[in-house]
Coordinates of C-alpha atoms in Angstrom, one line a residue:
M106 CA 17.5 -28.5 24.3
K107 CA 20.2 -25.7 24.1
F108 CA 17.5 -23.1 23.5
E109 CA 15.5 -24.3 26.6
S110 CA 18.6 -23.8 28.8
L111 CA 18.7 -20.0 28.0
P112 CA 17.8 -17.7 31.0
N113 CA 14.6 -15.8 30.9
E114 CA 16.4 -12.5 30.3
M115 CA 17.7 -13.9 26.9
L116 CA 14.3 -15.3 26.0
F117 CA 12.8 -11.8 26.6
E118 CA 15.3 -10.3 24.1
I119 CA 14.6 -13.0 21.5
F120 CA 10.8 -13.1 21.9
E121 CA 10.5 -9.3 21.5
Y122 CA 11.4 -9.7 17.8
L123 CA 8.6 -12.3 17.2
D124 CA 4.9 -11.8 16.5
A125 CA 2.5 -13.2 19.0
L126 CA 1.1 -15.7 16.4
H127 CA 4.5 -17.2 15.8
L128 CA 5.4 -17.2 19.5
L129 CA 2.3 -19.0 20.6
G130 CA 2.4 -21.4 17.6
A131 CA 6.0 -22.3 18.1
F132 CA 6.5 -22.4 21.8
Y133 CA 3.2 -22.8 23.7
G134 CA 2.6 -26.4 24.7
L135 CA 6.3 -27.5 24.4
N136 CA 6.8 -27.7 28.1
A137 CA 5.6 -26.2 31.4
R138 CA 8.5 -23.6 31.5
F139 CA 7.6 -22.1 28.2
N140 CA 3.9 -22.1 29.0
K141 CA 4.5 -20.3 32.3
F142 CA 6.9 -17.8 30.7
L143 CA 4.4 -17.0 27.9
N144 CA 1.4 -16.7 30.3
D145 CA 3.0 -15.0 33.3
S146 CA 6.3 -13.3 32.5
F147 CA 6.3 -12.1 28.9
K148 CA 4.4 -8.8 28.6
L149 CA 5.2 -7.4 25.2
Y150 CA 3.0 -9.2 22.6
R151 CA 2.6 -7.8 19.1
L152 CA -0.4 -9.4 17.5
D153 CA -0.5 -9.1 13.7
F154 CA -3.5 -11.0 12.1
R155 CA -2.5 -10.3 8.5
S156 CA -2.4 -13.6 6.5
V157 CA -3.4 -15.7 9.5
S158 CA -5.3 -18.9 8.7
K159 CA -8.8 -19.2 10.1
T160 CA -7.8 -22.2 12.2
N161 CA -4.9 -20.3 13.9
F162 CA -7.1 -17.2 14.3
T163 CA -9.8 -19.3 16.1
T164 CA -7.2 -21.0 18.3
V165 CA -5.6 -17.7 19.4
C166 CA -8.9 -16.0 20.0
Q167 CA -10.4 -18.9 22.0
Q168 CA -7.4 -20.3 23.8
H169 CA -4.8 -17.6 24.2
L170 CA -6.0 -14.1 23.8
P171 CA -8.4 -13.9 26.8
S172 CA -5.4 -14.4 29.1
I173 CA -3.0 -11.9 27.4
T174 CA -5.2 -9.0 26.4
D175 CA -3.5 -6.8 29.0
K176 CA -0.1 -7.7 27.5
I177 CA -0.8 -6.8 23.9
I178 CA 1.1 -3.6 22.9
S179 CA 0.5 -3.8 19.1
L180 CA -2.6 -5.0 17.2
Y181 CA -3.2 -5.3 13.5
L182 CA -6.7 -6.2 12.2
T183 CA -7.5 -6.5 8.5
D184 CA -10.5 -7.5 6.3
D185 CA -8.5 -8.2 3.1
D186 CA -8.8 -11.1 0.7
E187 CA -6.5 -13.2 2.9
T188 CA -8.6 -12.8 6.1
P189 CA -12.1 -11.8 4.9
N190 CA -14.5 -10.7 7.7
L191 CA -11.9 -11.0 10.4
P192 CA -12.7 -7.8 12.3
E193 CA -16.4 -8.8 12.7
I194 CA -15.4 -12.3 13.8
F195 CA -12.9 -10.9 16.2
L196 CA -15.6 -8.7 17.8
S197 CA -18.0 -11.7 17.9
Y198 CA -15.7 -13.3 20.5
N199 CA -16.8 -10.4 22.8
F200 CA -13.4 -8.7 22.7
T201 CA -13.5 -4.9 23.1
L202 CA -10.5 -2.7 22.5
D203 CA -10.6 -1.2 26.0
Q204 CA -9.6 -4.7 27.2
F205 CA -6.2 -4.1 25.6
V206 CA -5.2 -1.7 28.4
H207 CA -1.5 -1.5 27.4
L208 CA -2.1 -1.2 23.6
K209 CA 0.3 1.4 22.1
S210 CA -0.2 0.8 18.4
L211 CA -3.4 -0.1 16.4
S212 CA -3.6 -0.7 12.7
L213 CA -6.9 -1.2 10.9
Q214 CA -6.9 -2.1 7.2
L215 CA -9.7 -2.6 4.7
I216 CA -12.4 -2.6 7.3
Q217 CA -15.5 -2.8 5.1
S218 CA -18.1 -2.2 7.8
H219 CA -18.8 1.4 8.9
D220 CA -20.3 0.1 12.2
V221 CA -17.3 -2.1 13.0
L222 CA -14.9 0.8 12.4
S223 CA -16.9 3.2 14.4
K224 CA -17.2 0.8 17.3
I225 CA -13.5 0.1 17.4
L226 CA -12.6 3.8 17.3
V227 CA -15.0 4.7 20.1
Q228 CA -13.5 2.0 22.3
C229 CA -10.0 3.4 21.7
H230 CA -10.9 6.4 23.8
R231 CA -10.3 4.3 26.9
L232 CA -6.8 3.3 25.9
S233 CA -4.5 5.6 27.9
Y234 CA -1.3 4.3 26.2
L235 CA -2.4 4.4 22.5
T236 CA 0.1 6.6 20.6
H237 CA 0.1 5.1 17.1
L238 CA -3.0 4.7 14.8
K239 CA -3.2 3.5 11.2
L240 CA -6.4 3.4 9.1
I241 CA -5.7 2.0 5.6
E242 CA -8.3 1.7 2.9
C243 CA -11.2 1.5 5.3
V244 CA -14.8 2.1 4.3
F245 CA -16.5 4.9 6.2
N246 CA -19.8 6.8 5.6
N247 CA -19.0 10.5 5.8
E248 CA -22.5 11.6 6.1
E249 CA -22.2 11.6 9.9
N250 CA -18.6 13.0 9.6
Y251 CA -17.4 12.1 13.1
L252 CA -14.5 9.9 12.2
V253 CA -11.9 12.7 12.3
N254 CA -13.3 14.1 15.5
N255 CA -13.1 10.7 17.1
I256 CA -9.4 10.4 16.1
W257 CA -8.4 13.9 17.1
S258 CA -10.1 13.1 20.5
L259 CA -7.7 10.3 21.4
P260 CA -5.8 11.7 24.4
K261 CA -2.3 10.3 23.8
L262 CA -2.2 9.9 20.0
I263 CA 1.2 11.0 18.6
N264 CA 1.5 9.3 15.2
C265 CA -1.6 9.1 13.0
H266 CA -1.6 7.5 9.5
I267 CA -4.8 7.7 7.4
D268 CA -4.6 6.2 3.9
D269 CA -7.4 6.2 1.3
I270 CA -10.7 6.2 3.2
M271 CA -13.5 4.9 0.9
P272 CA -15.8 5.7 -0.8
N273 CA -15.5 9.5 -0.6
G274 CA -12.5 10.3 1.4
L275 CA -12.6 12.5 4.5
Y276 CA -14.0 16.0 5.0
F277 CA -12.1 18.1 7.5
S278 CA -14.4 21.2 7.4
K279 CA -16.2 19.9 10.5
L280 CA -13.1 19.1 12.5
S281 CA -13.9 20.7 15.8
V282 CA -11.6 18.9 18.2
K283 CA -8.1 20.2 18.9
S284 CA -5.4 17.6 19.4
T285 CA -2.3 18.8 21.2
S286 CA -0.7 15.3 21.1
I287 CA -0.5 14.5 17.4
K288 CA 3.0 15.3 16.1
Y289 CA 3.2 13.1 13.0
L290 CA 0.3 12.9 10.6
S291 CA 0.1 11.1 7.2
M292 CA -3.0 11.6 5.0
K293 CA -1.8 9.6 2.0
N294 CA -4.2 9.3 -0.9
I295 CA -6.7 11.6 0.9
I296 CA -7.3 14.7 -1.3
C297 CA -7.9 18.0 0.4
D298 CA -7.8 21.7 -0.6
L299 CA -6.3 24.6 1.4
V300 CA -9.6 25.2 3.2
S301 CA -9.5 21.6 4.6
L302 CA -5.8 22.0 5.3
T303 CA -6.5 25.1 7.3
Y304 CA -8.8 23.1 9.6
V305 CA -6.2 20.3 10.0
L306 CA -3.4 22.6 10.9
E307 CA -5.5 24.8 13.2
Q308 CA -6.7 21.7 15.1
T309 CA -3.3 20.1 15.3
P310 CA -1.1 22.9 16.6
C311 CA 1.8 20.7 17.7
L312 CA 2.1 19.0 14.3
E313 CA 5.8 18.6 13.3
R314 CA 5.7 16.3 10.3
F315 CA 2.9 16.0 7.7
N316 CA 2.2 13.9 4.6
A317 CA -0.6 15.4 2.5
A318 CA -2.1 15.5 -1.0
I319 CA -3.6 18.8 -2.2
I320 CA -5.7 19.6 -5.2
S321 CA -6.7 23.2 -5.6
T322 CA -8.9 24.4 -8.4
E323 CA -8.6 28.1 -7.5
K324 CA -5.9 30.2 -8.9
N325 CA -5.2 32.1 -5.7
E326 CA -6.4 29.9 -2.8
K327 CA -4.9 30.8 0.6
L328 CA -4.1 29.1 3.8
H329 CA -5.8 31.0 6.6
I330 CA -3.6 30.1 9.6
R331 CA -1.0 31.7 11.7
T332 CA 2.6 30.5 11.1
S333 CA 2.8 26.7 11.6
V334 CA 5.4 24.9 13.6
L335 CA 5.6 22.2 11.0
I336 CA 9.2 21.3 10.2
G337 CA 8.7 18.3 7.8
L338 CA 6.3 18.2 4.9
H339 CA 5.8 15.4 2.3
L340 CA 3.4 17.0 -0.2
S341 CA 1.7 15.9 -3.4
F342 CA 0.4 19.1 -5.0
R343 CA -1.8 19.9 -8.0
G344 CA -2.9 23.5 -8.5
S345 CA -1.6 26.9 -9.5
I346 CA 1.9 28.3 -8.8
Q347 CA 0.3 31.2 -6.8
T348 CA -1.7 28.8 -4.6
M349 CA 1.5 26.8 -3.9
M350 CA 3.4 30.0 -2.9
N351 CA 0.5 31.1 -0.7
L352 CA 0.8 27.7 1.1
F353 CA 4.6 27.9 1.5
Q354 CA 4.3 31.5 2.8
Q355 CA 2.6 30.1 6.0
L356 CA 5.1 27.3 6.4
C357 CA 8.3 29.3 6.9
N358 CA 9.7 26.9 9.6
L359 CA 10.0 24.0 7.2
R360 CA 13.3 22.3 7.3
Y361 CA 12.5 19.2 5.2
L362 CA 10.4 19.3 2.1
T363 CA 9.5 16.4 -0.2
L364 CA 7.3 17.7 -3.0
T365 CA 5.6 16.1 -6.0
T366 CA 3.9 18.5 -8.5
T367 CA 1.7 17.7 -11.5
Y368 CA 1.1 19.9 -14.5
L369 CA 3.5 22.6 -13.1
I370 CA 6.7 23.5 -14.8
L371 CA 9.1 25.8 -13.0
N372 CA 12.8 26.3 -13.9
G373 CA 15.7 26.3 -11.4
H374 CA 15.6 30.1 -11.0
E375 CA 11.9 30.1 -10.1
W376 CA 12.4 27.3 -7.5
Q377 CA 15.4 29.1 -6.1
N378 CA 13.2 32.2 -5.6
I379 CA 10.5 30.2 -3.9
L380 CA 12.9 28.5 -1.6
S381 CA 14.8 31.6 -0.7
Q382 CA 11.8 33.9 -0.2
Y383 CA 9.3 31.6 1.5
L384 CA 11.2 28.6 2.8
P385 CA 14.7 29.9 3.9
K386 CA 15.1 27.2 6.6
V387 CA 14.8 24.2 4.3
E388 CA 17.9 22.0 4.6
L389 CA 16.6 19.0 2.6
F390 CA 14.6 19.6 -0.6
R391 CA 13.4 16.6 -2.6
L392 CA 11.4 17.4 -5.7
K393 CA 9.6 15.4 -8.4
M394 CA 8.0 17.6 -11.1
D395 CA 5.8 15.9 -13.7
F396 CA 4.9 18.2 -16.6
H397 CA 4.4 18.4 -20.3
F398 CA 5.6 20.9 -22.9
R399 CA 2.9 22.7 -24.8
Q400 CA 4.7 22.4 -28.1
G401 CA 6.4 19.2 -29.2
N402 CA 9.2 20.8 -31.3
N403 CA 12.8 20.5 -30.1
I404 CA 12.1 18.8 -26.8
E405 CA 15.7 17.9 -26.2
C406 CA 16.7 21.5 -26.6
K407 CA 14.0 22.6 -24.1
I408 CA 15.3 20.0 -21.7
D409 CA 18.8 21.3 -22.0
E410 CA 17.6 24.9 -21.4
L411 CA 15.6 23.7 -18.3
L412 CA 18.6 21.8 -16.9
D413 CA 20.9 24.9 -17.3
T414 CA 18.8 26.8 -14.8
F415 CA 19.5 24.1 -12.2
Q416 CA 23.3 24.5 -12.6
T417 CA 23.8 27.7 -10.7
H418 CA 25.8 28.3 -7.6
F419 CA 22.6 27.9 -5.5
W420 CA 22.0 24.4 -6.8
I421 CA 25.4 22.9 -7.5
I422 CA 27.8 24.6 -4.9
K423 CA 25.7 25.8 -2.0
H424 CA 23.3 22.9 -1.6
R425 CA 24.7 20.2 -4.0
W426 CA 21.2 19.5 -5.2
F427 CA 21.4 17.7 -8.5
V428 CA 18.5 17.0 -10.8
R429 CA 17.7 14.5 -13.6
C430 CA 15.0 14.9 -16.3
D431 CA 13.5 11.9 -18.1
W432 CA 11.3 12.2 -21.2
N433 CA 9.9 9.9 -23.9
P434 CA 10.5 11.2 -27.4
S435 CA 7.6 9.1 -28.7
N436 CA 5.1 10.4 -26.1
A437 CA 2.3 12.3 -27.9
F438 CA 1.7 14.6 -24.9
N439 CA 5.3 15.7 -24.6
Q440 CA 5.4 14.5 -21.0
A441 CA 8.6 14.7 -18.9
S442 CA 9.6 14.3 -15.3
L443 CA 12.3 16.3 -13.4
Y444 CA 13.5 15.2 -10.0
T445 CA 16.2 15.8 -7.5
L446 CA 18.9 13.2 -6.9
P447 CA 19.2 10.8 -5.2
Y448 CA 15.6 9.7 -6.2
A449 CA 13.6 10.0 -3.0
F450 CA 10.2 8.6 -3.9
D451 CA 8.9 5.0 -3.4
D452 CA 7.3 4.5 -6.8
L453 CA 8.5 5.0 -10.4
N454 CA 7.2 4.5 -13.9
F455 CA 10.1 3.2 -16.0
I456 CA 9.6 3.6 -19.8
S457 CA 12.2 1.6 -21.7
E458 CA 12.4 4.0 -24.6
S459 CA 12.8 7.2 -22.6
N460 CA 15.8 9.5 -22.6
S461 CA 17.5 11.0 -19.6
K462 CA 19.8 13.9 -18.8
S463 CA 21.1 15.2 -15.4
T464 CA 23.1 18.0 -13.9
C465 CA 25.5 15.5 -12.3
P466 CA 29.2 15.8 -13.3
N467 CA 29.2 12.0 -13.9
K468 CA 26.2 10.3 -15.5
H469 CA 26.7 7.3 -13.1
D470 CA 26.3 9.4 -10.0
F471 CA 23.2 8.6 -7.9
S472 CA 22.5 5.6 -10.1
C473 CA 21.1 3.5 -7.2
Y474 CA 17.3 4.2 -6.8
N475 CA 17.1 2.4 -3.4
H476 CA 14.0 4.3 -2.3
V477 CA 11.9 2.8 -5.0
R478 CA 9.6 0.0 -3.7
T479 CA 6.9 0.0 -6.5
L480 CA 8.2 -0.2 -10.1
Q481 CA 6.0 0.0 -13.2
I482 CA 7.7 -1.1 -16.4
E483 CA 6.4 0.1 -19.7
S484 CA 8.4 -2.1 -22.1
T485 CA 7.4 -4.5 -24.8
A486 CA 9.6 -6.8 -26.8
S487 CA 9.4 -4.5 -29.9
N488 CA 10.3 -1.3 -28.0
H489 CA 13.6 0.3 -28.7
F490 CA 15.5 0.1 -25.5
V491 CA 17.6 3.0 -24.2
Y492 CA 19.8 2.0 -21.3
F493 CA 19.6 4.2 -18.2
P494 CA 22.6 4.0 -15.8
I495 CA 20.2 3.4 -12.9
Q496 CA 19.5 0.3 -10.8
F497 CA 16.6 -0.8 -8.6
S498 CA 17.7 -3.0 -5.7
N499 CA 14.8 -2.8 -3.3
I500 CA 11.7 -3.5 -5.4
S501 CA 8.9 -5.1 -3.4
H502 CA 6.1 -4.6 -6.0
L503 CA 6.6 -4.9 -9.8
E504 CA 4.0 -4.2 -12.6
I505 CA 5.0 -5.3 -16.1
F506 CA 3.6 -6.2 -19.5
L507 CA 4.7 -9.4 -21.1
P508 CA 6.4 -10.0 -23.5
F509 CA 9.0 -7.4 -22.6
N510 CA 12.4 -6.3 -23.7
E511 CA 14.7 -8.4 -21.5
Q512 CA 17.4 -5.7 -21.7
F513 CA 15.7 -3.9 -18.9
L514 CA 16.7 -6.6 -16.5
C515 CA 20.1 -5.1 -16.3
N516 CA 18.5 -2.3 -14.4
I517 CA 17.3 -4.7 -11.7
P518 CA 20.3 -6.6 -10.4
S519 CA 18.1 -8.5 -7.9
L520 CA 14.5 -9.4 -7.2
D521 CA 15.3 -10.9 -3.8
R522 CA 13.0 -8.4 -2.0
L523 CA 10.1 -8.7 -4.5
K524 CA 6.8 -9.6 -2.6
S525 CA 4.2 -9.0 -5.3
L526 CA 4.3 -9.3 -9.1
D527 CA 1.5 -7.9 -11.3
V528 CA 1.6 -9.1 -14.9
T529 CA -0.4 -8.3 -18.0
L530 CA 0.0 -11.1 -20.5
L531 CA -0.3 -10.1 -24.2
P532 CA -0.1 -12.4 -27.1
G533 CA 3.4 -13.7 -27.7
D534 CA 5.5 -16.9 -28.0
T535 CA 7.9 -15.9 -25.1
V536 CA 5.3 -14.8 -22.6
Y537 CA 5.4 -17.8 -20.2
D538 CA 9.2 -18.2 -20.6
Q539 CA 9.7 -14.6 -19.6
L540 CA 7.2 -15.0 -16.7
Q541 CA 9.2 -18.0 -15.4
L542 CA 12.4 -16.0 -15.8
L543 CA 11.0 -13.4 -13.4
L544 CA 9.7 -16.0 -11.0
D545 CA 13.1 -17.8 -10.9
R546 CA 14.7 -14.5 -9.7
A547 CA 12.1 -13.8 -7.0
P548 CA 12.7 -16.2 -4.0
R549 CA 10.4 -14.3 -1.6
L550 CA 7.5 -13.6 -3.9
H551 CA 4.2 -13.9 -2.1
L552 CA 1.6 -12.6 -4.6
L553 CA 1.3 -13.2 -8.3
R554 CA -1.5 -11.2 -10.0
F555 CA -2.7 -11.5 -13.6
S556 CA -4.3 -8.2 -14.3
H557 CA -5.1 -9.3 -17.8
L558 CA -4.9 -12.6 -19.7
S559 CA -5.1 -12.6 -23.5
D560 CA -5.8 -16.4 -23.3
L561 CA -5.9 -19.1 -20.7
E562 CA -3.3 -21.5 -22.0
S563 CA -2.2 -24.8 -20.5
R564 CA 1.3 -23.4 -20.0
L565 CA -0.1 -21.1 -17.3
F566 CA -0.5 -24.1 -15.0
E567 CA 3.2 -25.2 -15.6
I568 CA 4.9 -22.1 -14.1
H569 CA 6.4 -22.6 -10.7
N570 CA 7.8 -20.6 -7.7
A571 CA 8.1 -22.2 -4.2
S572 CA 7.4 -19.0 -2.3
I573 CA 4.1 -17.9 -3.9
R574 CA 1.1 -18.2 -1.6
R575 CA -1.4 -15.9 -3.2
L576 CA -2.8 -16.0 -6.8
E577 CA -5.1 -13.4 -8.3
F578 CA -6.8 -13.8 -11.7
F579 CA -8.8 -10.6 -11.6
T580 CA -8.5 -7.3 -9.9
K581 CA -11.3 -5.1 -8.5
E582 CA -10.1 -2.3 -10.8
S583 CA -10.4 -4.4 -14.0
M584 CA -13.5 -6.6 -13.5
L585 CA -14.7 -5.8 -17.1
Y586 CA -11.9 -8.0 -18.3
S587 CA -12.7 -11.0 -16.1
W588 CA -11.8 -14.5 -17.4
Y589 CA -14.2 -17.1 -16.0
F590 CA -12.6 -20.5 -15.2
D591 CA -14.5 -23.6 -16.2
K592 CA -14.4 -27.0 -14.4
Q593 CA -11.4 -28.3 -16.2
Q594 CA -9.4 -25.1 -15.8
C595 CA -10.2 -25.1 -12.0
L596 CA -9.0 -28.7 -11.8
S597 CA -5.8 -27.9 -13.8
L598 CA -5.1 -25.0 -11.5
A599 CA -5.7 -27.1 -8.3
N600 CA -3.3 -29.8 -9.6
S601 CA -0.6 -27.3 -10.6
S602 CA 2.5 -26.6 -8.6
L603 CA 1.2 -23.1 -7.7
G604 CA -2.3 -24.4 -7.0
R605 CA -1.1 -27.0 -4.5
Q606 CA 0.8 -24.4 -2.4
C607 CA -1.8 -21.6 -2.8
Q608 CA -3.3 -20.2 0.4
T609 CA -5.3 -17.3 -1.1
L610 CA -7.0 -17.4 -4.5
V611 CA -8.8 -14.6 -6.3
V612 CA -10.6 -15.9 -9.4
D613 CA -13.7 -15.8 -11.5
V614 CA -15.6 -19.1 -12.1
N615 CA -18.4 -20.2 -14.4
D616 CA -20.7 -21.8 -11.9
R617 CA -21.1 -22.5 -8.2
N618 CA -19.8 -26.1 -8.4
N619 CA -16.4 -24.7 -9.4
V620 CA -16.2 -23.1 -5.9
N621 CA -16.6 -26.6 -4.4
D622 CA -14.1 -28.1 -6.7
L623 CA -11.4 -25.5 -5.8
I624 CA -11.9 -25.8 -2.1
K625 CA -12.0 -29.6 -2.2
N626 CA -8.9 -30.0 -4.3
M627 CA -6.7 -27.1 -3.1
K628 CA -5.6 -28.6 0.3
N629 CA -3.7 -25.5 1.4
L630 CA -6.3 -23.0 0.4
Q631 CA -7.2 -20.7 3.3
S632 CA -9.3 -18.1 1.6
L633 CA -11.1 -17.8 -1.7
V634 CA -12.4 -14.6 -3.3
C635 CA -14.5 -15.0 -6.5
Q636 CA -17.1 -13.8 -8.9
C637 CA -19.5 -16.4 -10.3
K638 CA -21.0 -16.0 -13.7
E639 CA -24.3 -17.5 -12.7
D640 CA -24.6 -15.4 -9.5
K641 CA -27.8 -13.3 -9.8
W642 CA -26.2 -10.5 -7.9
T643 CA -24.0 -9.7 -10.9
H644 CA -27.1 -9.1 -13.0
R645 CA -29.6 -7.4 -10.6
K646 CA -29.7 -6.1 -7.1
I647 CA -31.3 -8.5 -4.7
S648 CA -32.0 -8.5 -1.0
S649 CA -29.3 -10.0 1.2
V650 CA -32.1 -11.8 3.1
N651 CA -33.0 -13.7 -0.1
D652 CA -29.4 -14.2 -1.2
E653 CA -29.8 -17.6 -2.8
F654 CA -26.2 -17.9 -3.8
I655 CA -24.8 -17.3 -0.3
Q656 CA -27.4 -19.7 1.1
W657 CA -26.3 -22.4 -1.4
L658 CA -22.6 -21.9 -0.5
T659 CA -23.4 -22.1 3.2
E660 CA -25.2 -25.4 2.7
H661 CA -22.4 -27.0 0.6
L662 CA -19.2 -25.6 2.2
P663 CA -17.7 -26.6 5.6
S664 CA -19.6 -25.2 8.5
T665 CA -16.4 -23.5 9.7
C666 CA -16.2 -21.4 6.5
S667 CA -17.0 -17.7 6.8
I668 CA -18.9 -16.5 3.7
S669 CA -19.8 -12.9 2.9
R670 CA -20.1 -10.4 0.0
N671 CA -17.7 -7.6 -0.4
A672 CA -19.3 -4.5 1.0
Y673 CA -17.9 -2.3 -1.7
E674 CA -18.3 -4.6 -4.7
N675 CA -21.3 -6.8 -4.0
S676 CA -20.7 -9.2 -6.9
I677 CA -17.5 -10.4 -5.1
I678 CA -17.9 -13.4 -2.7
Q679 CA -15.3 -13.7 0.1
M680 CA -14.7 -17.1 1.8
W681 CA -12.4 -17.7 4.8
I682 CA -12.1 -21.4 4.7
R683 CA -9.5 -22.9 7.1

């Protein structure tokens, strides 16, 4: 009652922080005032369809969206395991993107249909307010090669984020459209060479900040452009030192450089020369250099010699740029990693038996690795543990082998921000106890993935965590190691604590009746992604017209269930249930 008494001005401020799905679900239908406010007065809807149930999605599309399309300023469509086939269903309601006349931000993730992606991007050309675009892990056929030209043609686009276009990435050699509006461009996980980079920079003359990945196979490849206005660059580079210098020579206006290199080893004097000669305006330099020593003798002495070159006046006094070097004495390839401090990258591979040295006057300086979001732990119970004076406080994704040496937990004071946990279970008496230990420390965990199971024990169905809503028992990257659940195991899963609260399940099953058992017994299940051992598609290619397995599922599952095959991995069946 107190909330209802608030004036409209305060409701505006509160509602601006809420997604449209939550707004409509929580307040629409409460009373006439809220209905009128949501329909007539509120004009800043942000609509994010990630993780939405099919029931809520249908309700919003049929009852609410037709009357608020002109009030949507942000839209997120995804075709992932939690909302399979959502974009095609969305378009089947006869929505077109040009109806969202005030749309400022559009995000498209895991769109598996080339036609759907093309149709949406073409419709975007009529959006005069669209300034932000994200394409994440979408499938696109590059034979026609017009995706980038479509994007560069968007008249008001300022911020463009393109991440991991499948199956073959993007080709910029036919980029023929010049965009004078794009100022911020991220091409994460899209590999290009300096020829492609030349086209990108030439056709994006106002680009100020750029995230790119470059692999160059030529020893002396050059960037054929006039001096760029680029001031910020986040670069992953694999190539020769000469090619890298050729690149930097054309980027003399850079002020902020974040650089990851692979297979290059340069000492502090050489980096100083590159920065002073080619990048004199750089104010912030963040480096991660992964390399290996050609000879494995006296590694620690070589590390000391390398670190000495980063302790000159240029590094310590002028810029106060400190570095740390990590290496594993047991590594057969003599691999090491040197990086500037504080650590500025969002992922890190933590090896429990590694050694570490830095140029800091105190070994505890820069001990908080707050930028790290994805942490991979290489630690087993038998490993010798070397304590690093570093801590990870903002981990959202953790990958770990179990059993592990529990001493590493002193490096992670909290798992309060952990959203996804990827575990590989090896044989061991403490595996499930340690898994429960991790789950007890993760109050916001959404996804639990088992990348590998050595055995499907009954104790698996005894673990618990109140926040988990998504379970995965196979990954698309490791389908050769699939574990097929039988009828009893499906029922045990459905009756377990995690099974009762699970909304998205990714699992392999022995036969088609197991699919029915899971959907019938898992009352909160919204989406199911599976491979079935008896599915003929897994053994030979068959016509989708005569897809007997899909036909059987259509006949035996609820009529509201959306059923489709994964466009990229046809053996995977995707079901959006309720």
